[in-house]
Every structure is written in C-alpha cells, then in structure tokens.
XYZ file of C-alpha atoms in Angstrom:
697
model
C 0.000 0.000 0.000
C 1.568 3.294 -1.140
C 0.301 6.574 0.351
C 1.006 10.192 -0.525
C 0.293 13.057 1.887
C 0.300 16.548 0.364
C 0.041 19.651 2.564
C 0.099 23.128 1.011
C 1.309 25.891 3.315
C 1.797 29.599 2.863
C 5.518 29.276 2.047
C 6.240 25.604 1.336
C 4.323 22.615 0.036
C 5.154 19.346 1.815
C 4.890 15.890 0.301
C 5.184 12.654 2.266
C 5.501 9.189 0.732
C 5.093 5.904 2.582
C 5.183 2.344 1.295
C 3.642 0.102 3.955
C 4.930 -3.042 2.282
C 8.625 -2.087 2.253
C 8.541 0.382 5.155
C 10.060 3.134 3.007
C 9.178 6.690 4.061
C 10.403 9.812 2.243
C 9.699 13.525 2.538
C 10.051 16.400 0.108
C 9.491 20.170 0.258
C 8.935 22.562 -2.625
C 7.995 26.226 -2.734
C 4.275 26.962 -2.725
C 2.930 28.511 -5.927
C 0.379 31.101 -4.689
C -1.249 31.744 -8.079
C -2.142 28.046 -8.408
C -1.262 25.963 -5.320
C -1.777 22.717 -7.240
C 1.248 23.468 -9.454
C 3.658 23.307 -6.525
C 1.924 20.198 -5.205
C 2.227 18.410 -8.551
C 5.868 19.394 -8.815
C 6.514 17.926 -5.371
C 4.683 14.694 -6.225
C 6.511 14.323 -9.526
C 9.908 14.871 -7.906
C 9.188 12.591 -4.969
C 8.067 9.779 -7.287
C 11.379 10.165 -9.134
C 13.330 10.175 -5.849
C 11.690 6.923 -4.726
C 11.635 5.316 -8.191
C 7.853 4.981 -7.888
C 5.509 4.743 -10.848
C 2.648 7.237 -10.126
C 0.211 4.520 -11.128
C 1.321 2.463 -8.116
C 0.054 5.049 -5.605
C -3.049 3.794 -3.787
C -4.115 6.883 -1.804
C -3.536 10.625 -2.196
C -4.386 12.524 1.003
C -4.476 16.303 0.795
C -4.562 19.236 3.218
C -5.439 22.563 1.614
C -6.052 26.168 2.626
C -8.162 26.961 -0.449
C -11.411 27.306 1.549
C -9.770 29.306 4.358
C -8.053 31.698 1.963
C -11.279 32.213 0.016
C -12.954 33.452 3.205
C -10.048 35.467 4.591
C -9.420 37.150 1.240
C -13.173 37.600 0.657
C -12.707 36.016 -2.738
C -15.680 33.687 -3.063
C -18.290 33.615 -5.804
C -21.329 35.853 -6.104
C -23.883 34.069 -3.946
C -27.674 34.142 -3.767
C -29.957 33.067 -0.933
C -33.568 31.935 -0.820
C -35.146 32.108 2.608
C -38.450 32.354 4.443
C -40.641 35.370 3.725
C -40.015 38.282 6.148
C -36.645 36.840 7.258
C -34.463 38.313 4.559
C -32.015 40.057 6.891
C -31.157 37.330 9.403
C -27.573 37.062 8.137
C -27.164 40.848 8.348
C -28.694 41.504 11.757
C -26.908 38.657 13.513
C -27.124 38.599 17.284
C -26.552 41.165 20.008
C -22.936 39.999 20.373
C -20.314 41.829 18.366
C -16.642 40.938 17.807
C -15.688 43.764 20.185
C -18.439 44.565 22.647
C -17.496 48.163 23.431
C -15.944 49.466 20.205
C -17.880 51.971 18.110
C -15.436 51.641 15.192
C -15.254 47.881 14.908
C -15.689 45.879 11.747
C -18.626 43.446 11.774
C -17.728 40.949 9.014
C -21.259 39.765 8.182
C -22.294 43.395 7.666
C -19.127 44.925 6.198
C -18.283 41.940 3.981
C -21.566 40.052 3.537
C -21.366 36.564 2.089
C -24.633 37.349 0.269
C -25.377 40.869 -0.962
C -28.837 42.051 0.079
C -30.034 42.356 -3.513
C -29.366 38.645 -3.920
C -31.438 37.604 -0.912
C -34.837 36.390 -2.091
C -37.726 35.407 0.172
C -40.545 32.998 -0.608
C -43.818 32.234 1.217
C -43.470 29.081 3.337
C -43.341 28.205 7.011
C -42.350 25.206 9.062
C -43.631 25.542 12.631
C -41.497 25.197 15.759
C -42.723 21.612 16.193
C -41.757 20.616 12.633
C -45.268 20.680 11.207
C -46.098 22.557 8.001
C -47.757 25.843 8.906
C -47.741 27.221 5.352
C -47.015 25.288 2.196
C -44.070 26.273 0.017
C -45.079 28.590 -2.834
C -43.202 26.835 -5.597
C -43.758 29.525 -8.224
C -41.958 32.043 -6.004
C -38.943 29.705 -5.810
C -38.920 29.324 -9.587
C -39.091 33.106 -10.039
C -36.170 33.628 -7.643
C -34.108 30.997 -9.443
C -34.822 32.641 -12.788
C -33.724 36.025 -11.420
C -30.469 34.505 -10.183
C -29.886 32.877 -13.575
C -30.394 36.171 -15.399
C -28.103 38.001 -12.935
C -25.336 35.446 -13.373
C -25.539 34.223 -9.775
C -24.474 30.592 -10.013
C -24.198 29.615 -6.340
C -27.386 29.552 -4.285
C -28.007 28.865 -0.589
C -31.447 27.755 0.598
C -32.194 28.242 4.303
C -35.666 28.169 5.847
C -36.829 28.570 9.430
C -37.067 25.320 11.442
C -35.851 23.231 8.496
C -33.668 21.296 10.931
C -36.921 19.739 12.191
C -38.475 19.238 8.750
C -36.450 19.779 5.573
C -39.252 19.012 3.077
C -39.484 22.613 1.863
C -35.729 22.975 1.463
C -35.499 19.740 -0.517
C -38.328 20.765 -2.823
C -36.922 24.264 -3.286
C -33.570 22.773 -4.297
C -35.279 20.579 -6.900
C -37.017 23.621 -8.383
C -33.848 25.745 -8.477
C -31.914 22.959 -10.207
C -34.689 22.656 -12.813
C -34.786 26.403 -13.539
C -31.042 27.093 -13.153
C -29.290 23.791 -13.915
C -25.797 25.360 -13.967
C -26.045 26.605 -10.385
C -24.384 25.098 -7.336
C -27.232 24.707 -4.828
C -26.851 23.973 -1.127
C -29.410 23.732 1.668
C -28.977 24.352 5.376
C -30.160 20.856 6.209
C -27.439 19.348 4.023
C -24.752 21.501 5.593
C -25.652 21.311 9.281
C -29.242 20.780 10.478
C -29.097 22.539 13.830
C -31.049 25.270 15.600
C -29.818 28.907 15.823
C -30.955 30.412 12.549
C -28.265 33.126 12.265
C -25.388 30.664 12.553
C -27.123 28.038 10.398
C -27.973 30.552 7.668
C -24.461 32.020 7.723
C -22.813 28.595 7.563
C -25.019 27.672 4.596
C -24.168 30.964 2.876
C -20.465 30.309 3.451
C -20.835 26.826 1.982
C -22.221 28.439 -1.167
C -19.651 31.267 -1.090
C -16.614 28.923 -1.037
C -18.241 25.946 -2.762
C -17.534 26.517 -6.478
C -13.840 27.484 -6.068
C -13.197 24.602 -3.652
C -14.997 22.070 -5.836
C -13.285 23.350 -8.988
C -9.876 23.175 -7.273
C -10.424 19.610 -6.058
C -11.702 18.459 -9.461
C -8.812 20.158 -11.283
C -6.247 18.691 -8.902
C -7.712 15.222 -9.394
C -7.537 15.672 -13.198
C -3.938 16.815 -12.923
C -3.109 13.786 -10.797
C -4.659 11.574 -13.468
C -2.589 13.329 -16.142
C 0.469 12.573 -14.030
C -0.483 8.912 -14.054
C -1.936 8.718 -10.521
C -4.981 6.456 -10.584
C -5.947 6.858 -6.905
C -8.930 8.902 -5.704
C -8.228 12.211 -3.984
C -9.096 12.439 -0.266
C -9.089 15.822 1.492
C -8.643 16.671 5.180
C -11.647 18.214 6.951
C -11.799 20.656 9.860
C -12.985 17.866 12.184
C -9.823 15.803 11.648
C -11.421 13.308 9.268
C -10.788 12.701 5.594
C -13.385 13.601 2.957
C -14.071 11.959 -0.372
C -14.708 14.029 -3.493
C -18.462 13.588 -2.978
C -18.181 14.899 0.591
C -16.194 17.895 -0.671
C -18.874 18.603 -3.261
C -21.692 18.548 -0.691
C -20.055 20.459 2.169
C -16.913 22.305 1.018
C -17.262 24.486 4.127
C -16.005 21.472 6.103
C -12.493 22.094 4.680
C -11.979 25.469 6.379
C -9.260 24.159 8.738
C -8.029 21.421 6.420
C -4.294 22.078 6.717
C -3.893 22.852 10.451
C -6.068 19.891 11.480
C -3.657 17.403 9.904
C -0.760 18.776 11.943
C -2.528 18.120 15.241
C -3.319 14.564 14.145
C 0.327 14.001 13.269
C 1.496 15.443 16.579
C -0.818 13.167 18.553
C 0.260 10.150 16.505
C 3.943 10.782 17.213
C 3.286 11.619 20.874
C 1.255 8.472 21.543
C 4.378 6.352 21.106
C 6.306 8.338 23.733
C 3.734 8.000 26.514
C 3.657 4.947 28.840
C 0.735 2.602 28.222
C -0.895 3.508 31.546
C -0.795 7.261 30.877
C -2.897 9.494 28.641
C -1.519 11.718 25.914
C -1.650 15.369 27.043
C 0.056 17.708 24.601
C 0.034 21.272 23.364
C 0.740 21.343 19.640
C 2.658 24.218 18.061
C 2.754 24.224 14.269
C 4.877 27.175 13.172
C 5.379 27.506 9.453
C 6.323 30.350 7.183
C 3.171 32.441 7.598
C 1.389 31.504 10.810
C 1.452 29.440 13.987
C -1.375 27.021 14.782
C -1.979 25.847 18.357
C -4.067 22.866 19.406
C -4.682 20.785 22.528
C -4.824 17.031 23.135
C -6.162 16.255 26.627
C -6.696 12.768 28.060
C -5.967 11.195 24.665
C -8.658 13.284 22.955
C -8.107 16.094 20.467
C -10.063 19.059 21.836
C -12.851 20.235 19.540
C -14.101 23.800 19.395
C -17.347 24.647 21.135
C -20.111 25.770 18.794
C -20.092 29.218 20.375
C -16.419 29.668 19.460
C -16.233 28.319 15.906
C -15.572 31.105 13.444
C -13.440 31.858 10.410
C -12.540 35.408 9.509
C -15.094 36.641 12.051
C -18.009 34.692 10.521
C -19.711 32.103 12.740
C -19.360 28.619 11.277
C -21.493 25.871 12.786
C -19.587 22.733 11.771
C -17.436 20.303 13.788
C -13.929 21.711 14.083
C -10.778 20.885 15.968
C -10.089 23.720 18.408
C -7.206 25.585 16.748
C -5.817 29.010 17.595
C -4.049 30.634 14.636
C -1.882 33.731 14.910
C 0.309 35.583 12.435
C 3.633 34.238 13.695
C 5.807 32.365 11.210
C 9.274 32.289 9.792
C 8.186 34.857 7.221
C 6.554 37.242 9.733
C 7.857 40.748 9.102
C 9.589 42.682 11.899
C 9.275 46.461 11.863
C 9.179 49.651 13.903
C 5.726 51.207 13.706
C 5.074 54.977 13.359
C 4.838 55.262 17.145
C 8.305 53.769 17.599
C 7.088 50.375 18.867
C 8.975 47.219 17.925
C 6.555 44.757 16.286
C 6.593 41.363 14.566
C 3.764 40.201 12.266
C 1.051 39.449 11.480
C 2.156 40.536 7.995
C 4.248 37.883 6.284
C 6.695 37.851 3.407
C 5.087 34.552 2.375
C 6.534 32.340 -0.343
C 7.143 35.290 -2.677
C 9.283 37.269 -2.125
C 9.927 35.508 1.186
C 12.535 36.433 3.816
C 15.590 38.445 2.794
C 17.692 35.305 3.306
C 15.871 33.546 0.451
C 17.370 36.068 -2.020
C 14.124 36.328 -3.979
C 13.613 40.054 -3.712
C 12.521 40.295 -0.091
C 13.661 43.509 1.597
C 11.857 43.532 4.967
C 13.499 41.588 7.822
C 11.647 38.535 9.086
C 11.863 35.973 11.881
C 13.923 33.704 9.615
C 16.339 36.555 8.947
C 16.804 37.020 12.700
C 17.764 33.348 13.088
C 20.223 33.608 10.205
C 21.800 36.732 11.731
C 22.225 34.899 15.053
C 23.975 32.028 13.284
C 21.255 29.447 13.934
C 20.426 28.473 10.351
C 23.167 27.253 8.023
C 23.005 27.406 4.251
C 24.232 23.845 3.695
C 21.542 22.345 5.936
C 18.519 24.465 4.966
C 16.446 22.330 2.560
C 19.576 20.274 1.969
C 21.350 23.334 0.576
C 18.934 23.500 -2.381
C 17.564 26.991 -1.684
C 20.857 28.881 -1.598
C 20.393 30.786 1.662
C 21.851 34.311 1.775
C 23.605 35.002 5.100
C 24.935 38.584 4.879
C 21.881 40.453 3.564
C 19.601 39.562 6.532
C 21.910 41.310 8.999
C 21.983 44.392 6.793
C 18.166 44.452 6.576
C 17.804 44.101 10.345
C 20.382 46.814 10.929
C 18.682 49.361 8.660
C 15.046 48.555 9.493
C 15.326 47.750 13.205
C 18.671 48.276 14.896
C 19.380 51.795 13.672
C 15.878 53.205 14.408
C 15.921 51.606 17.867
C 19.516 52.529 18.650
C 20.632 48.966 19.347
C 23.001 46.377 17.920
C 21.745 44.056 15.089
C 22.292 41.054 17.380
C 20.117 42.630 20.071
C 17.516 43.507 17.464
C 17.501 39.917 16.178
C 17.044 38.545 19.687
C 14.270 41.101 20.186
C 12.464 39.825 17.085
C 12.494 36.308 18.504
C 11.460 37.415 21.984
C 8.425 39.237 20.586
C 7.263 36.386 18.372
C 7.856 33.846 21.175
C 5.790 35.946 23.570
C 2.981 36.180 21.013
C 2.898 32.400 20.684
C 3.134 31.848 24.440
C 0.159 34.164 24.967
C -1.828 32.245 22.356
C -1.026 29.014 24.201
C -2.170 30.599 27.475
C -5.517 31.389 25.854
C -5.989 27.664 25.206
C -4.638 26.468 28.553
C -4.547 28.901 31.483
C -7.722 30.701 30.401
C -9.454 27.317 30.083
C -8.348 26.083 33.503
C -5.509 23.931 32.144
C -1.990 24.056 33.600
C 0.492 24.108 30.674
C 3.085 22.594 33.037
C 1.073 19.356 32.981
C 1.371 19.069 29.194
C 4.101 18.208 26.718
C 4.790 20.846 24.074
C 4.977 19.247 20.608
C 6.693 21.640 18.213
C 6.753 21.156 14.464
C 6.507 22.979 11.172
C 9.591 24.403 9.509
C 10.095 27.014 12.249
C 8.505 25.433 15.348
C 11.591 23.518 16.617
C 13.648 26.731 16.560
C 11.266 28.350 19.054
C 10.130 25.365 21.113
C 12.623 25.573 23.973
C 12.117 29.308 24.520
C 8.326 28.955 24.640
C 8.555 25.945 26.967
C 10.806 27.954 29.294
C 8.388 30.896 29.353
C 5.399 28.655 30.135
C 7.235 26.352 32.593
C 6.553 23.341 30.391
C 9.019 20.658 31.535
C 9.055 18.499 28.403
C 9.124 19.368 24.713
C 8.906 16.900 21.848
C 10.135 17.528 18.321
C 8.701 14.751 16.117
C 10.567 13.043 13.351
C 10.291 15.085 10.126
C 8.752 18.074 11.935
C 8.722 20.311 8.876
C 6.323 18.014 7.052
C 4.322 16.660 10.013
C 1.026 17.969 8.624
C 1.602 15.909 5.485
C 2.497 12.922 7.679
C -0.623 13.481 9.782
C -2.774 13.104 6.680
C -1.671 9.477 6.486
C -2.827 8.713 10.046
C -6.502 9.681 9.864
C -9.732 8.138 8.604
C -12.837 8.979 6.609
C -15.323 10.739 8.855
C -19.007 11.654 8.678
C -20.960 13.642 11.271
C -24.713 13.711 11.705
C -26.793 15.812 14.082
C -30.439 16.163 15.033
C -32.048 18.656 17.411
C -33.961 17.214 20.383
C -34.972 20.009 22.825
C -36.247 18.148 25.878
C -35.444 17.972 29.560
C -33.096 15.107 30.286
C -35.264 13.768 33.109
C -38.244 13.570 30.741
C -36.501 11.749 27.900
C -37.837 8.333 26.944
C -34.862 5.955 26.903
C -36.302 3.745 24.166
C -37.063 6.748 21.956
C -33.518 8.015 22.550
C -32.075 4.682 21.438
C -34.218 4.783 18.309
C -33.033 8.276 17.420
C -29.408 7.295 17.884
C -30.000 4.159 15.832
C -31.267 6.359 12.996
C -28.243 8.642 13.207
C -25.916 5.650 13.315
C -27.530 4.110 10.250
C -27.229 7.404 8.341
C -23.504 7.873 8.951
C -22.584 4.218 8.435
C -24.521 4.154 5.150
C -22.483 7.132 3.967
C -19.251 5.283 4.715
C -20.469 2.134 2.983
C -21.277 4.274 -0.066
C -17.585 5.277 0.052
C -16.641 1.556 -0.126
C -15.727 1.205 3.552
C -16.392 -2.290 4.910
C -18.428 -2.669 8.087
C -15.507 -4.039 10.111
C -13.600 -0.799 9.437
C -16.391 1.465 10.718
C -16.542 2.918 14.234
C -19.341 5.142 15.507
C -19.213 7.491 18.488
C -22.304 9.085 19.979
C -22.606 12.332 21.920
C -25.264 14.684 23.238
C -25.268 18.479 23.481
C -26.531 19.410 26.940
C -27.043 22.607 28.935
C -28.684 23.692 32.141
C -32.235 24.841 31.569
C -32.169 28.523 30.709
C -28.563 28.576 29.458
C -27.757 29.915 25.994
C -24.963 27.490 25.088
C -24.313 23.809 25.522
C -21.482 21.306 25.967
C -21.017 18.147 23.930
C -21.123 15.089 26.208
C -19.611 11.812 24.909
C -21.965 8.935 25.706
C -20.614 5.789 24.057
C -20.894 3.808 20.834
C -23.626 2.651 18.518
C -24.076 -0.529 20.579
C -25.544 1.091 23.683
C -26.760 4.351 25.157
C -25.851 4.774 28.842
C -28.305 5.695 31.534
C -29.535 9.263 31.522
C -28.069 9.610 35.012
C -24.621 8.910 33.556
C -25.128 11.652 30.950
C -26.113 14.044 33.742
C -23.039 13.210 35.846
C -20.699 13.601 32.880
C -22.259 16.937 31.936
C -21.923 18.308 35.493
C -18.247 17.314 35.549
C -17.591 18.861 32.124
C -19.345 22.090 33.090
C -17.176 22.440 36.193
C -14.013 21.754 34.176
C -14.999 24.299 31.517
C -16.393 27.108 33.693
C -15.116 26.371 37.202
C -18.561 25.597 38.646
C -21.704 23.553 38.061
C -25.322 23.404 39.239
C -26.130 19.812 40.239
C -29.636 20.767 41.421
C -30.635 22.490 38.161
C -32.525 20.692 35.405
C -30.473 19.672 32.356
C -31.777 20.127 28.830
C -30.875 17.736 26.005
C -30.458 19.926 22.915
C -28.785 17.952 20.098
C -27.928 14.327 19.402
C -24.790 13.584 17.408
C -23.215 10.580 15.708
C -19.712 10.512 14.262
C -18.684 7.605 12.049
C -15.064 6.891 11.146
C -13.993 4.536 8.401
C -10.456 3.330 8.960
C -7.968 3.920 6.141
C -4.475 2.464 5.715
C -2.103 4.319 8.010
C 1.565 5.145 8.135
C 3.664 3.241 10.666
C 6.372 4.432 13.042
C 9.800 2.997 12.243
C 12.497 2.597 14.954
C 15.720 4.400 14.059
C 18.121 1.924 15.675
C 21.197 2.360 17.826
C 23.809 5.084 17.208
C 26.746 4.437 14.898
C 29.048 6.946 16.576
C 29.580 8.670 19.914
C 27.797 11.978 20.329
C 31.096 13.893 20.591
C 32.086 12.669 17.118
C 28.910 13.773 15.341
C 29.435 17.527 15.067
C 29.930 18.469 11.417
C 30.986 21.982 12.398
C 31.202 24.275 15.418
C 30.443 27.980 15.074
C 29.423 30.918 17.213
C 25.678 31.163 17.808
C 24.154 34.015 19.792
C 21.786 33.484 22.707
C 20.038 36.004 24.916
C 19.288 35.978 28.590
C 19.228 38.321 31.557
C 22.487 39.952 30.531
C 24.148 40.902 27.251
C 23.803 38.672 24.166
C 26.415 35.935 24.356
C 28.109 33.978 21.567
C 28.489 30.282 22.361
C 30.665 27.869 20.412
C 27.852 25.655 19.188
C 28.137 22.264 17.466
C 25.976 21.564 14.429
C 24.751 17.971 14.251
C 22.793 16.270 11.488
C 19.654 14.656 12.867
C 19.935 11.611 10.619
C 23.281 10.752 12.276
C 21.707 10.458 15.729
C 20.692 7.106 17.204
C 18.114 6.100 19.797
C 19.149 6.884 23.369
C 21.756 9.509 22.578
C 21.779 12.744 24.564
C 23.123 16.099 23.501
C 23.709 18.932 25.960
C 23.054 22.490 24.814
C 24.016 24.679 23.224
C 23.598 22.714 20.016
C 21.896 22.927 16.645
C 20.311 19.764 15.253
C 19.793 20.273 11.537
C 17.753 18.387 8.967
C 16.325 19.058 5.542
C 12.891 20.239 6.644
C 13.599 21.999 9.949
C 16.180 23.054 12.536
C 16.108 22.249 16.263
C 17.583 24.765 18.662
C 18.955 23.324 21.921
C 19.732 26.338 24.184
C 22.575 26.235 26.762
C 20.174 25.275 29.584
C 18.493 22.404 27.698
C 19.355 18.793 26.916
C 18.151 16.847 23.887
C 17.489 13.095 23.992
C 16.732 10.882 20.996
C 13.780 8.508 21.459
C 13.051 5.102 19.930
C 11.304 6.313 16.764
C 13.563 9.302 16.141
C 11.544 11.904 18.029
C 13.710 14.283 20.055
C 12.858 15.240 23.617
C 14.021 18.600 24.966
C 14.224 19.163 28.711
C 15.159 22.258 30.658
C 18.125 21.291 32.858
C 17.272 23.978 35.430
C 13.761 22.536 35.919
C 14.963 18.939 36.233
C 17.866 19.414 38.647
C-alpha cells in the first residue's frame, strides 16, 4: 500500500511518501505557488516519485490538506452568492445577534455586515413556514422559488443557498426548493442548510449555509482540477481531502459540504502530533500535549487532553469573524511564522507580524527580492540556520543580507546592535505564541506545566525551547520530520461523517427507548455514507454524543456517551455533563434541570495508516557527530552571548543519545535549537525530547 500526503502551506508545500509493504518513508518540500497551489503540489509529487523510483500509477491513496477554503474566506474572494429564505426573514444574516466581535468598540468591523457573504439584492424570500414543532404551517409557494431561481440565472448568480426557518426539524421545503432551483437554473451550485448542518440557531445556520455556497464553487473546482492533474500525471488513486474535524473527505463529501475544509491544513498537523506523541507515553498514561505548528506564515496551536483532540465549542467556531457551525478541531491561529515581518511602527514600537513575506518574495535570506526583515532573517543573523543544511542546501540561503536588513530597518531606528535587534524579534514572536497558548490552557483552567509541548513545522523547533521555558513546560517533543508533520498526519486519519439532530427536551423527561431509536437512525445514516464510500463494516466505528445545557442557558457542551451498541443511563449523561461544566467554567449546578439539545453521531472509516519505524542504535559517539562548530548568539538576563555551538545532522543520531546544549540539530525540513540550559534526547522512533536542565535538577 503506497500513500502520498500533500500539505500546502503559505511558504512551502510538503509531500510525504510511505510504502507500507517495504517500510520506506520519504519527505520532500517545494515552494508553494500562490497563483495556483496545485502546481507546486504536482511538482513535489513528480519529484518525490522520481526520488523513490515509484511509478505514479502504483500510488493507492492521495491525502491532501489545503487552505483553499480558508483563503477564500479570509481574502473575501468567493463567488457571487444568492440566498432563498423564508418570507419576512431576509435580513437574518445581516442583523446577527446582540454579540459583536468587540463589545465596546464603536469603530469595529462586523464581518457579516461589512463583507456580507450574500449581498442584500441577492437575498430572495418565498412564502413558506415550518412551525417550531416541525409541522407545516404554510405550504411552500413553488412559483416564487422558480421566479427567484430565474432572477439569479439572469443576474449570473451561479451559487445559491437555501435556508428556511425550522428546516432542521423538517427539511421538506428545502429539498423541494432545491429541486425547483436545479430545474430552472441547472448550472447553479445549490446547497441547503439541512445538508450543511441541520441545527437550531438560525443566524449561525444561515451564515454557515451561505459560506458553503460562497466557497463551494472554487473549492470544488480546485479539487476536481487537482484530481484531473493527478490523473494526467499517471496517478490512478482517488483524492481524499482533510476536513476541519480531523477526518478525511471523499470528493463527494467535498462537493456537498466544502465548508467542512476550512481548517483542512492545520487539522492534519494536530493529528500528526498526537500520533507521534502516543508512542512516547507509557501505556498507563494518557496523551496530554500542546501542539505548536509554526510555518512560514502563521502558527497554529491545538490541545490534546486525556488522549482526545479538543474540539471547538459551537459558540467559538468562526473563520474570519463569521460564525461557522460545523465540527472543528479547536485551533488558535496567529500571524507568527518564519516569514513574519519585523518592523518599527510609526509610534516607535517594535513589532513582529502578522504581515508575512510569504513564499514570494519571502525572507531576505531567500534572495528572492525580499527587503523587509523577518523571523527567519533574525535566526540567520544569530547564526542558527546554516546554508548547507537548509532544505539540503537546495535553496541557496543568503547570510549577509539579513543582517543588513535588520540593521537598517530595526537596529538603527531603535539605537541597538543588530544582534540585540535579532534577539528582540524572537522574543516578541515567542511571547505572542506563548500568549496564544495561554488562551488555550490557562484561560481554560488547564496548567500548561502538565502538558508536553509538541513543536513542528519548519520554524517550530527553533522556538520550542524558549516557549517551553516561558510557560514552565518541563518536556518538549520535536517529532521526526517536523517540517512536514502535517503531510504525515494526513496518512494517520480516517474517513469521517458527522450527523446531528435537534432534540430540545429535559433530560429527566426523555424516553430511553425513543432516545435509542433516534441514535440508531443517526448511526444508520452515517454508516450508510461510509459504505457508499466503499468502507467495509468491520472498518467502521461510531461514536455518539449529546449536546446538553442547564435549563435557561444559551450554550451547551457536547457530552460523549458511548458507541452505537448502547446508550448509557440518563443519570450517567447528567453526571458527565456536570463534571464537564465544572471543568470548563469552574462551577456547576447539580440541582438544576439539564436540557438535552442535540444528538450527534460521528462515524469513522479506517484507512491504511503510516507506521512508526524505529531508528536503531547510534553508529558513533555523540562527541564525534558535530559536522561543524560555530558561534551562535543566545540572549538571557544579561548581554547577548556567543556560544561555540556544534551543528549535528539529525539523521546521524541514534536512539538513546543525549546532547547537551548549546547545540543545533539540523535536517532538511527543519532546525532544532537546543539552548545552553536544555538537553536533547533521541527517542526510539527518532523523536527528540528537549528538557530544561534547570527545571529537572
């Protein structure tokens, strides 16, 4: 079984190849091609097939992480979208709720008003009404739907969202309206709210449906084009794409709910980090990690607690300021990457990011026309990145120009030395990332000192030790092949379908038999979808959960309740919810009634997975492995200090070896910084553990 994982980032595109029969695993990085990201991906695949002497026709699975949906939203570059909704409810997606992004600002930007996904002139209403109990209060006026579709066709609006009130209880009107629109405007992409996510809260449901239509055509066209290009290359395998929930989607899933790809790339990195971390934790302990994926443009932070990847709460899921009501891994993204630009603002403040030099022109060190100093340029100035190691020496790293850029743009205006300015760049960006981690740990009642920091991405291992020191995290893990871990993570996940239905009843009044029947229906729906994707029954697993809240609350928590084989007692659901509420908010109300709001079923269809390969014992003593020793600058409480620092190639290290800092461990896809107060230890499968010597004395 041969697998290819392809992850497209802002600066580099990563390709990972694994042959499960021979155990061969290879990685490759190429520059991202912003105008058409698939070009860089195809180049990487073509080159990697040549490197491994693999016929493209032998590849069985192509797994892909893409930012196409995210970028479409953030750049407000979707298609002209129309909406058909219930009469008198035309402005739901404009009015929103009483909450605003910034509660007390009178100059804030409200995305759904300033940058509407559907312009008001393209919002059409039709007479119809489903009542709050799911019954038909007023029949759908089909002629009005046909007229609206004809108007969209004449206006050139080819993507249409259909969202009616209470359709999550009865979607008959939405289904019929879609049939009519497709008859009148057969070239249109049509999506309904019940297909996207049938859940209460009309503003969020309508907005999510509108976003599905807004990003749908470009996402679908990209996926179809990429699959055609793969076929032209000789690849006969179907394309599978990472979703925001950590599962893999087929082409049919992408076509129906392209909005599910909004966190496609970052999600794969968290999966890869958990997969590598699982092997380093004793069998009787749970995996508890903070993931830090720092690439060229941004840093993505996720949490794995008690072996489970933390998912975002429905009240917190948003992209670009728009609420998005779909299952998502809880990821915090900030503008902190190797390409983040450092500058002195008009007020004289020293800042780093969120602007990035990206893939083109990139940092000054890339010698591609970049003139503004970046985080990467600071590392080069401090002597931490060497030309011969960076991407195997293929890029041709410039080492003198970065210092000159930092001197003119930062050091001179601030009246400091270029070395101090470079250390300042790193201190600022490290603080930004540490604060983002605090928002996911300390502010959620989690002690970061009880977690392992897993650092990856091209830039993550350079910053890991400093962030761990600032947050008092005792153990840091740098996985094998950290620069391409998101591509590796693609090969460790499964197909996934989610299904939800709204219940609205007090937990104490729920009929257990009726509850089992509802879950049985959800289970059948998601398993049927997987069987349609050619997944055998013995490869399907279903997990059930329930969204609960105290009566009178506005938001709920998702309570895991078991598998498709049994539904636990309602008392067990109540106890679990009380415990989760206390963990999330610091208190609970055990005497208050609990309301059951939504029922959920998640089905996973297991796919072939990559395997961890032991690296074996060392071939040489650690003192004999340094390929060079040069001065590298480190900061601290006093003046910047130059340390004679050995450079070691990671591939030369064997299991069990330890390396005291300062040291630089270099590899093709990343660089690991071991500061003077840290020690690095090589683990069984090639992962490297960093520990702060001061903490462990």
